[in-house]
Coordinates of C-alpha atoms and ligand atoms in Angstrom, one line a residue:
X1 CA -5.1 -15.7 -38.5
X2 CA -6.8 -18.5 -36.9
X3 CA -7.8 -18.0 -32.9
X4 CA -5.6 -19.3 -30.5
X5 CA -7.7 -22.1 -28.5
X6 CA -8.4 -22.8 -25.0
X7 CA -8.6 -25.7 -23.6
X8 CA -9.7 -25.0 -20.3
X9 CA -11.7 -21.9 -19.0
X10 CA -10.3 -18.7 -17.2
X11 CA -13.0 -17.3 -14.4
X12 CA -13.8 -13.9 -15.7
X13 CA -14.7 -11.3 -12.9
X14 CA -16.3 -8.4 -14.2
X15 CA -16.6 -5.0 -12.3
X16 CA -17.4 -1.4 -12.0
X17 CA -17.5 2.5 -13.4
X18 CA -14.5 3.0 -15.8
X19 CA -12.7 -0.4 -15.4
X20 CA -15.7 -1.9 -16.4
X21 CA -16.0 -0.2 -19.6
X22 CA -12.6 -0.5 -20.5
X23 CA -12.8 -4.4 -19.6
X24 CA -14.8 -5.2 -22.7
X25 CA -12.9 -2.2 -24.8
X26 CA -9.9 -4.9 -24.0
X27 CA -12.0 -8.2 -24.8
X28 CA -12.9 -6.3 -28.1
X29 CA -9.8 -5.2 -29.4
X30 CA -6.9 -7.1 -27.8
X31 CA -8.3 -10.5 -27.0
X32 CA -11.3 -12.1 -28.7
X33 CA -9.8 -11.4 -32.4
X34 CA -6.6 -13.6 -31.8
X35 CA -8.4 -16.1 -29.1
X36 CA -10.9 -18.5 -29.1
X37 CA -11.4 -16.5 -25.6
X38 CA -13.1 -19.5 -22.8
X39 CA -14.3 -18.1 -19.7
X40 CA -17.0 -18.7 -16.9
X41 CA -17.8 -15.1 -16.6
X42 CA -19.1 -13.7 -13.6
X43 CA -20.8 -10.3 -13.1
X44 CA -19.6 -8.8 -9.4
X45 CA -20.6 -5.4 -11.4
X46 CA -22.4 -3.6 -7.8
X47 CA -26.1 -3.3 -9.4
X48 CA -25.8 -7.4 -9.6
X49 CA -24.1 -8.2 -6.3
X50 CA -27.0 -6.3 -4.9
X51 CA -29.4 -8.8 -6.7
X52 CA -27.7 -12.0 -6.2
X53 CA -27.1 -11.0 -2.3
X54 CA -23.6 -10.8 -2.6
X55 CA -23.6 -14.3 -3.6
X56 CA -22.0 -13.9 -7.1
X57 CA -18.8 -13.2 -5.1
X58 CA -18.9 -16.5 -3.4
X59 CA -19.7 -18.2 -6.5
X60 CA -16.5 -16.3 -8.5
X61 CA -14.1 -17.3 -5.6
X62 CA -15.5 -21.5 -5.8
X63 CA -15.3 -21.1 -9.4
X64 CA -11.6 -19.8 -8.9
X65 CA -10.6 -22.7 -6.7
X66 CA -12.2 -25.2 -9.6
X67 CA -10.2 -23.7 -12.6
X68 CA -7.5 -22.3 -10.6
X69 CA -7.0 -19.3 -13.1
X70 CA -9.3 -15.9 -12.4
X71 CA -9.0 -12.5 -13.8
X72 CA -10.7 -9.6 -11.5
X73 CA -11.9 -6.2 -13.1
X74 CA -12.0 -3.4 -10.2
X75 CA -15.5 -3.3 -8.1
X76 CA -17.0 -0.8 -5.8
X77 CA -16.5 -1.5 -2.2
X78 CA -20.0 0.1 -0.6
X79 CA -19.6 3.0 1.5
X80 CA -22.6 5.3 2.6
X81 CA -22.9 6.8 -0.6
X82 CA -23.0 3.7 -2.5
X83 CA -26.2 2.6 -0.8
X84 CA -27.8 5.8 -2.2
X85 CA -26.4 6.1 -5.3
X86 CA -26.9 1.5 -6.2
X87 CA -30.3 1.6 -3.7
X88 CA -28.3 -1.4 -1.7
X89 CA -30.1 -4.1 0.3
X90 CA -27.2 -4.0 2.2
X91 CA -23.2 -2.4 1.9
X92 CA -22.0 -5.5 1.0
X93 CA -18.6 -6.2 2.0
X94 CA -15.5 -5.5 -0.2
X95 CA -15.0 -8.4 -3.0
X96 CA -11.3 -8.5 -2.9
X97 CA -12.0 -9.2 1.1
X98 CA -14.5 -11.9 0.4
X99 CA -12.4 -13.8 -2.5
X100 CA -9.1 -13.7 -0.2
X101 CA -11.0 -15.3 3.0
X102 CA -12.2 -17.9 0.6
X103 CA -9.2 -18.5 -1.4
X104 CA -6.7 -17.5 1.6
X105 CA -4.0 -16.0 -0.3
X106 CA -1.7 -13.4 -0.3
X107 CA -1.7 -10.4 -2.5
X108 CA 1.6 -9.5 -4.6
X109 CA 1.8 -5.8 -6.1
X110 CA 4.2 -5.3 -9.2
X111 CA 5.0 -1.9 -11.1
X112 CA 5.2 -2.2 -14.7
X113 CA 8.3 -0.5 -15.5
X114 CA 9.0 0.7 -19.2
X115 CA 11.2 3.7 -20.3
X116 CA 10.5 6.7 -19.9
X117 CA 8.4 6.8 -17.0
X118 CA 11.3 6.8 -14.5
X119 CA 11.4 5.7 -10.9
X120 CA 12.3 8.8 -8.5
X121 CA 14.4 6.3 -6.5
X122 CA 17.0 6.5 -9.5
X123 CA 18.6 3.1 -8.9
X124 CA 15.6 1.1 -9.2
X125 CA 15.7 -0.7 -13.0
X126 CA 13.8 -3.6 -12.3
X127 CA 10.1 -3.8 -10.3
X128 CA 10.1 -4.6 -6.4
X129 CA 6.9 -7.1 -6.0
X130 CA 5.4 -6.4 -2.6
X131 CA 4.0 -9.1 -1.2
X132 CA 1.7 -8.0 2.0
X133 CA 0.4 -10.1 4.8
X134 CA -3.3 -9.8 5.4
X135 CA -4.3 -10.9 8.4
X136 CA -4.2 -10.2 12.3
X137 CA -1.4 -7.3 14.1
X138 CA -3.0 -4.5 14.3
X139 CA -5.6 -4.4 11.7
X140 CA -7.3 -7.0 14.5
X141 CA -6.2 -5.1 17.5
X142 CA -8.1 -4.5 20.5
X143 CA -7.7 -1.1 22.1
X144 CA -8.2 0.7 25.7
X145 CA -7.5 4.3 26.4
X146 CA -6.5 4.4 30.4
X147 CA -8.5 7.0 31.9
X148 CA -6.3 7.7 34.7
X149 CA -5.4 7.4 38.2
X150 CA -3.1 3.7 39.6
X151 CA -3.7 1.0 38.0
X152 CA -1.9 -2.2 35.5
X153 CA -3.2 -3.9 32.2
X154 CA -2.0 -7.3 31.8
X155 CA -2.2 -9.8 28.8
X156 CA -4.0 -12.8 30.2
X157 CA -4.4 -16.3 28.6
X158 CA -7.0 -18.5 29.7
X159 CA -6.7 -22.0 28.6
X160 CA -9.8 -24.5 28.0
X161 CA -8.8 -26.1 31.3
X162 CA -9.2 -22.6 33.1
X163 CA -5.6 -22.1 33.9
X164 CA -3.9 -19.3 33.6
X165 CA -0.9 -17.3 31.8
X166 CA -0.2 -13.9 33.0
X167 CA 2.2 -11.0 31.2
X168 CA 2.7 -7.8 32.3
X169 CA 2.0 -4.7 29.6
X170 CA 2.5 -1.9 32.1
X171 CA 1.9 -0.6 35.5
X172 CA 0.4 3.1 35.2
X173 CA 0.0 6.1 37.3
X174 CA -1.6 8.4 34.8
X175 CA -3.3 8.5 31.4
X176 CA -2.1 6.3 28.8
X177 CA -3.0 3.9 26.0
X178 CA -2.9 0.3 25.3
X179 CA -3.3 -2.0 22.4
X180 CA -3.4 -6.2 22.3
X181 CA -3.3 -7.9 18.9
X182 CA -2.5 -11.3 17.9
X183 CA -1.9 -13.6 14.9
X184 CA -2.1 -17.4 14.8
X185 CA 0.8 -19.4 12.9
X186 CA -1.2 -21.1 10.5
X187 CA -1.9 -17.7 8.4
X188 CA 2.0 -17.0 8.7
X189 CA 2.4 -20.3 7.4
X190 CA 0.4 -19.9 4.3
X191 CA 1.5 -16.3 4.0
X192 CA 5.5 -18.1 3.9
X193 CA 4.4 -20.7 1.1
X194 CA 2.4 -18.0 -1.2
X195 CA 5.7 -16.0 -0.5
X196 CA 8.0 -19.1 -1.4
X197 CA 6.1 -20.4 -4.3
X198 CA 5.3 -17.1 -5.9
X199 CA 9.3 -16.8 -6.2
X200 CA 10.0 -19.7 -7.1
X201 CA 7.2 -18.7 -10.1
X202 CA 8.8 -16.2 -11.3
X203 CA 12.6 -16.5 -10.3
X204 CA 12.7 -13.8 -8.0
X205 CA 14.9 -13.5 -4.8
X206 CA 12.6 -13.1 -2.1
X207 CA 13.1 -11.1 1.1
X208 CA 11.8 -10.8 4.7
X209 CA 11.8 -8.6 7.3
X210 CA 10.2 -8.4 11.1
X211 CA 11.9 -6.6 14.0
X212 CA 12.9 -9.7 15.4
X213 CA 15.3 -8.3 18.1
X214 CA 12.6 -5.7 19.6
X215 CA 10.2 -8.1 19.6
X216 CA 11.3 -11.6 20.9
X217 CA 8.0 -13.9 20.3
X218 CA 6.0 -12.0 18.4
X219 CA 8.1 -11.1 15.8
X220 CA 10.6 -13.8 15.7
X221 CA 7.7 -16.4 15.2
X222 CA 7.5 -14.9 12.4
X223 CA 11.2 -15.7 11.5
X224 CA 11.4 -19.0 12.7
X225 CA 8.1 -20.1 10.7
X226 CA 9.3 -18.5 7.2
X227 CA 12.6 -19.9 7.8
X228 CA 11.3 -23.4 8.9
X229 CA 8.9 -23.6 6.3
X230 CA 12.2 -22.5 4.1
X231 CA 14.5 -24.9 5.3
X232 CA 12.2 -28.1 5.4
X233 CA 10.4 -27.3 2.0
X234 CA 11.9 -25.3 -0.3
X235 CA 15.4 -25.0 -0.2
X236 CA 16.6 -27.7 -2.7
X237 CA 14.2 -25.8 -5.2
X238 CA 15.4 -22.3 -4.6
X239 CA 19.3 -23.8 -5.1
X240 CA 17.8 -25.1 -8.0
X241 CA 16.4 -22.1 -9.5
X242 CA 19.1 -19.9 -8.5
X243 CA 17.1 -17.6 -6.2
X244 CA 17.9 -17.1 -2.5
X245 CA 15.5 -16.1 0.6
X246 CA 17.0 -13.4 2.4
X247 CA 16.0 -12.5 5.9
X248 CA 16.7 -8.9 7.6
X249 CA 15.9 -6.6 9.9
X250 CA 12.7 -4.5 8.9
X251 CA 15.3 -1.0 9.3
X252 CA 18.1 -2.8 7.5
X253 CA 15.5 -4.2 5.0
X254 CA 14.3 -0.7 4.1
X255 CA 17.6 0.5 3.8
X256 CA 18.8 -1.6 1.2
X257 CA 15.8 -1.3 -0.5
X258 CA 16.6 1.8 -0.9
X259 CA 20.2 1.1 -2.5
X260 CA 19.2 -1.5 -5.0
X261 CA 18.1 -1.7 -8.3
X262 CA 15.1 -4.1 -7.4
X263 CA 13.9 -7.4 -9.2
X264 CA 13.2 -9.4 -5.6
X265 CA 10.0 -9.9 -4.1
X266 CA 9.6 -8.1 -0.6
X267 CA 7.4 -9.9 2.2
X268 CA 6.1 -7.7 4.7
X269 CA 4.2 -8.0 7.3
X270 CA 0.3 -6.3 7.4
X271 CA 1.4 -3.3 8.6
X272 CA 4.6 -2.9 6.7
X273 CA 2.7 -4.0 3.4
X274 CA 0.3 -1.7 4.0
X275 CA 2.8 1.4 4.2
X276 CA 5.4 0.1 1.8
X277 CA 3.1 -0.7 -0.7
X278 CA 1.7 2.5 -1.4
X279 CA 6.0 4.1 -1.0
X280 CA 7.3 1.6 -3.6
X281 CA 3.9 2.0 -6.0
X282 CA 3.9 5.9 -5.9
X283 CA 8.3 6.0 -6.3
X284 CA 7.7 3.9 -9.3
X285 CA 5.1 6.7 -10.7
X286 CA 1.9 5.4 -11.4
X287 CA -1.2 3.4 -9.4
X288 CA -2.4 2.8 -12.8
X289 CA 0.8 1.1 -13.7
X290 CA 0.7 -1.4 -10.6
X291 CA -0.9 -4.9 -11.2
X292 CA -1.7 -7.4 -8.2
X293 CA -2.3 -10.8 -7.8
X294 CA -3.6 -12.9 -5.0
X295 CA -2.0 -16.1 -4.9
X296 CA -3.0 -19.2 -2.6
X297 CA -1.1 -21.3 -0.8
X298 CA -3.0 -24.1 -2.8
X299 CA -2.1 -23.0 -6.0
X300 CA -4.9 -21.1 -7.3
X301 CA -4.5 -17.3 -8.8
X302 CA -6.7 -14.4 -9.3
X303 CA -4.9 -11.6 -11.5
X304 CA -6.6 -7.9 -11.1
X305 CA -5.3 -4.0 -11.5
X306 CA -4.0 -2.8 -8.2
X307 CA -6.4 0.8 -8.8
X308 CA -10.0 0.7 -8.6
X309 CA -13.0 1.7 -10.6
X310 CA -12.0 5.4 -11.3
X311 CA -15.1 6.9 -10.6
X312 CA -13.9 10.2 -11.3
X313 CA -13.3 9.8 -14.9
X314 CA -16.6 7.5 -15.4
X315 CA -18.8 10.3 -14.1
X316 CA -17.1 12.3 -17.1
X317 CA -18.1 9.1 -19.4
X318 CA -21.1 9.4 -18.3
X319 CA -21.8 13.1 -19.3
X320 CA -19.9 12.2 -22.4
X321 CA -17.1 13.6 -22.2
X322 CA -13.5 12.2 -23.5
X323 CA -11.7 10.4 -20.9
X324 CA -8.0 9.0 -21.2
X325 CA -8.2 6.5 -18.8
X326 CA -4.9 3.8 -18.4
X327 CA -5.7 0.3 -19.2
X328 CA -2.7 -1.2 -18.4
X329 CA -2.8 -2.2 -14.7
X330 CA -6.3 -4.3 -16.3
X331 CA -3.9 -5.2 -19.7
X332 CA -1.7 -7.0 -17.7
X333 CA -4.0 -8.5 -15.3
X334 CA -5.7 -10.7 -18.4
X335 CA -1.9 -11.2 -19.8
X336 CA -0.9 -12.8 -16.4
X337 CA -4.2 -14.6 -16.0
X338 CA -3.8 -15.8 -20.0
X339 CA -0.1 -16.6 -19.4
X340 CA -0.8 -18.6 -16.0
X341 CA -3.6 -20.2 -17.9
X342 CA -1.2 -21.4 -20.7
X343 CA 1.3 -22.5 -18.6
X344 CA -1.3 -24.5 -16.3
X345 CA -2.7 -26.2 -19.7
X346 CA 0.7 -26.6 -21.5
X347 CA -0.5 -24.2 -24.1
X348 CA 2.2 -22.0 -25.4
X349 CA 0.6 -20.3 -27.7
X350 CA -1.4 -18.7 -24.9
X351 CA 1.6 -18.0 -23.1
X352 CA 3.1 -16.2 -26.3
X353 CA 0.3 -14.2 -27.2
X354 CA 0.4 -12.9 -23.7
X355 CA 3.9 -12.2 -24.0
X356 CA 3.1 -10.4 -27.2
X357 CA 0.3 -8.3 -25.5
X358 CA 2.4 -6.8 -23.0
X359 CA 5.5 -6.1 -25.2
X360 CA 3.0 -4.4 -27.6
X361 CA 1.5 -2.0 -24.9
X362 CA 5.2 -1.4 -23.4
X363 CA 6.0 -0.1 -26.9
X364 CA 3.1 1.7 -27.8
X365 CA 4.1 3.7 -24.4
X366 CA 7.6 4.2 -25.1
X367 CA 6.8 5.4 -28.6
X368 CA 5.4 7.9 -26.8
X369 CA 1.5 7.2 -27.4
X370 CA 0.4 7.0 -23.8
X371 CA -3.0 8.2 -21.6
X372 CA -2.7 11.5 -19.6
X373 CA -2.0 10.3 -16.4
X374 CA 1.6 8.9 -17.9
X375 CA 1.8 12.0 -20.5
X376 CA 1.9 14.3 -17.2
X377 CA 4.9 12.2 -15.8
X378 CA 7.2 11.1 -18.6
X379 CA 10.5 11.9 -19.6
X380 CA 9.4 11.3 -23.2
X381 CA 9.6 15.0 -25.2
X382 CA 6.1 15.5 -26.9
X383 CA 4.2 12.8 -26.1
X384 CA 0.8 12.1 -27.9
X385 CA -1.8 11.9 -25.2
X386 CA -4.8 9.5 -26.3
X387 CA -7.9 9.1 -25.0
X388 CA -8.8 5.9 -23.5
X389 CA -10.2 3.9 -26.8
X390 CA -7.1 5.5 -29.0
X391 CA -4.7 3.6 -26.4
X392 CA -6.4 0.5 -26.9
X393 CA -6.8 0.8 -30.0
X394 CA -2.7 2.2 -30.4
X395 CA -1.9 -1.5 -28.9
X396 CA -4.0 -3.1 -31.1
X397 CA -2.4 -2.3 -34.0
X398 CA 1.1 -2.8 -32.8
X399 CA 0.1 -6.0 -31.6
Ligands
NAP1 P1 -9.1 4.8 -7.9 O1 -10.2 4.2 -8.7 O2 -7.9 4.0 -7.9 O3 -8.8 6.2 -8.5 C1 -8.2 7.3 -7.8 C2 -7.6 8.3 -8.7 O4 -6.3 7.7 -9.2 C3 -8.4 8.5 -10.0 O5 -9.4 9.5 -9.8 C4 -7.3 8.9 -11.0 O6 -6.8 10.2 -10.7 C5 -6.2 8.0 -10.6 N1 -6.2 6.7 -11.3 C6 -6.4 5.5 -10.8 N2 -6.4 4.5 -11.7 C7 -6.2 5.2 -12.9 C8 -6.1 4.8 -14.2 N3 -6.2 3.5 -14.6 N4 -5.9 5.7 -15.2 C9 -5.8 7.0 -14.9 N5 -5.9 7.5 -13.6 C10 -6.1 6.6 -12.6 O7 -9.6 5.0 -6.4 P2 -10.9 5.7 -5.8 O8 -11.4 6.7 -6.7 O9 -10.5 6.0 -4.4 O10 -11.9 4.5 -5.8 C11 -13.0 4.3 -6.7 C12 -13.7 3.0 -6.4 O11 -12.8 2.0 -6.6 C13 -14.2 2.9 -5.0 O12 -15.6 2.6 -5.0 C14 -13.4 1.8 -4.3 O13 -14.2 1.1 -3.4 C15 -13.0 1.0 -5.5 N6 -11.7 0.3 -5.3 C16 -11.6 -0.9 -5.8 C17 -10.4 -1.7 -5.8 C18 -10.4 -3.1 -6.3 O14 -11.4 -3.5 -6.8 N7 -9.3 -3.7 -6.2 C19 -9.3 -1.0 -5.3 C20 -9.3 0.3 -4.9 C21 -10.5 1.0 -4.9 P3 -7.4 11.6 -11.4 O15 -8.9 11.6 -11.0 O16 -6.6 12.6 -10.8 O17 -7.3 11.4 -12.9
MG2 MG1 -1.8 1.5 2.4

């Protein structure tokens, strides 16, 4: 068969541990014998991070904005042990934190559903995209504990001109806490157009949800942005596409999440996301069946697993033993980065073969060839549990 060409390149962002090796076990077997596979690859692998002073990070997110197409492998975020183990300069901030602030964007979580590995919430047919505000509330709170004794916290504004706004939080007489956090409209703003866009991208309902009646200006900013933004920008286009924006309360929201059989995207805010993410991706079964993608209010996307590096299972790699790791959170990161790629260029026989990819992995899993982490949870009698190559390799023949 002759290789599918590219015309433009996709930013390749390479990683860590286990998703690292079964990055190029994918380029080997499912991608560079059918395509004529362009990228600018970029190696955010922790050993060169810690050479290039982080900077390969920067570079990989400017990159991203200039082709507007990136595909992320999972990376190590430092932590104390890391700095032993890598001998960092420094413990380098998380990647995934670094590429967002450059690209702004908002991350969207999807399971991949196929049969046989069955949602506990037994209505749910189709996947319930989660799309999570990331910034401000109270992942930038400030915090007091009140010792004691009389006395009142306020909320106090001071403008440039020295004036000043006053708002009561609470007059106490005895022990107590206190927390002030903020968010600043701009960031809901491009949260509501990643939100609106990404629908409208994949002709999905989309929903929202604050506690609007609790809390009268914090909370209903939110509400009156997302439905401004709405009503001024993309309402012809959602009538047009046949998808609605539906706006509840955050209890009502949950509630009929609950009850339906999915196939909307779900905004939440940080705090919501946060908590609702990890409900809806461990209901569905599987972290290693839950992709992500950060999209941009600009129009740029960067396509990754939602799981990381899987250390546990590379340390067994390491001693050689077997491992049957899942590859299909990283599968269908390159199939929606090759797919948004295609689409981008006008090249449909990208956008095929990615449709091809993931229809060949679905089935390889429903035929009941599958790694041991889906083998544990599936419906399927006798399932044949691979180890990580055989899966790939199980695809590969399919496809
Ligand atoms: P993890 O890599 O997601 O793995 C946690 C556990 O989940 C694994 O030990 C494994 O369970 C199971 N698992 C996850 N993905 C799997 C897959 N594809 N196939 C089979 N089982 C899978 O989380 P972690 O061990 O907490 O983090 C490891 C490293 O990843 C950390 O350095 C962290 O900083 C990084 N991380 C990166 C990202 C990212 O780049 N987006 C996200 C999260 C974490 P069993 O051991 O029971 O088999
Ligand atoms: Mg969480």
């Amino acid at each position: 068969m002759e290789k599918i060409k590219m015309t433009t390149p996709l930013v390749e962002m390479d990683g860590d541990e286990m998703t690292r090796i079964l990055w190029k076990m994918i380029k080997d077997n499912l991608l560079e014998p059918y395509i004529d596979l362009k990228t600018e690859y970029y190696d955010l692998g922790l050993e060169h991070r810690n050479e290039t002073d982080d900077q390969v990070t920067v570079d990989s997110a400017l990159a991203t904005k200039k082709y507007k197409v990136a595909v992320k492998c999972a990376t190590i975020t430092p932590n104390a042990a890391r700095m032993d183990e890598y001998d960092l300069k420094e413990m380098w901030k998380s990647p995934n934190g670094t590429i967002r602030a450059i690209l702004d964007g908002t991350v969207f979580r999807a399971p991949i559903v196929v049969k046989g590995i069955e949602p506990c919430v037994k209505n749910w047919k189709k996947p319930i995209t989660i799309a999570r505000h990331a910034y401000g509330d109270v992942y930038k709170g400030s915090e007091m504990k009140i010792p004691g004794g009389a006395g009142k916290v306020e909320l106090v504004y001071t403008a440039e001109d020295g004036s000043q706004t006053k708002e009561l939080v609470h007059e106490f007489d005895g022990p107590g806490i206190v927390q002030g956090m903020h968010n600043i409209n701009k960031s809901i703003e491009s949260f509501a157009r990643s939100c609106f866009s990404y629908a409208l991208d994949t002709k999905q309902d989309l929903w929202f949800a604050t506690k609007d009646t609790i809390s009268k200006k914090y909370d209903h900013t939110f509400k009156d942005i997302f439905q401004e933004i709405f009503d001024a920008e993309y309402a012809d286009q959602f009538k047009e596409a046949g998808i609605e924006y539906f706006y509840t309360l955050i209890d009502d929201a949950v509630a009929r999440v609950m009850k339906s059989e999915g196939g909307y995207i779900w905004a939440c805010k940080n705090y919501d996301g946060d908590v609702m993410s990890d409900m809806v991706s461990s209901a569905f079964g599987s972290l290693a069946m839950m992709t992500s993608v950060l999209v941009s209010p600009d129009g740029y996307y960067e396509y990754e697993a939602a799981h990381g590096t899987v250390q546990r299972h590379y340390y067994k790699h390491l001693k050689g033993e077997e491992t049957s790791t899942n590859s299909v959170a990283t599968i269908f990161a390159w199939t929606g980065a090759l797919r948004k790629r295609g689409e981008l260029d006008g090249n449909k026989d990208l956008m095929d073969f990615a449709d091809k990819l993931e229809k060949a992995t679905i089935d390889t899993i429903e035929a009941g060839e599958m790694t041991k982490d889906l083998a544990l949870i599936t419906t399927i009698e006798n399932p044949t549990v691979l180890n990580s190559e055989e899966f790939i390799k199980a695809i590969a023949k399919r496809l």
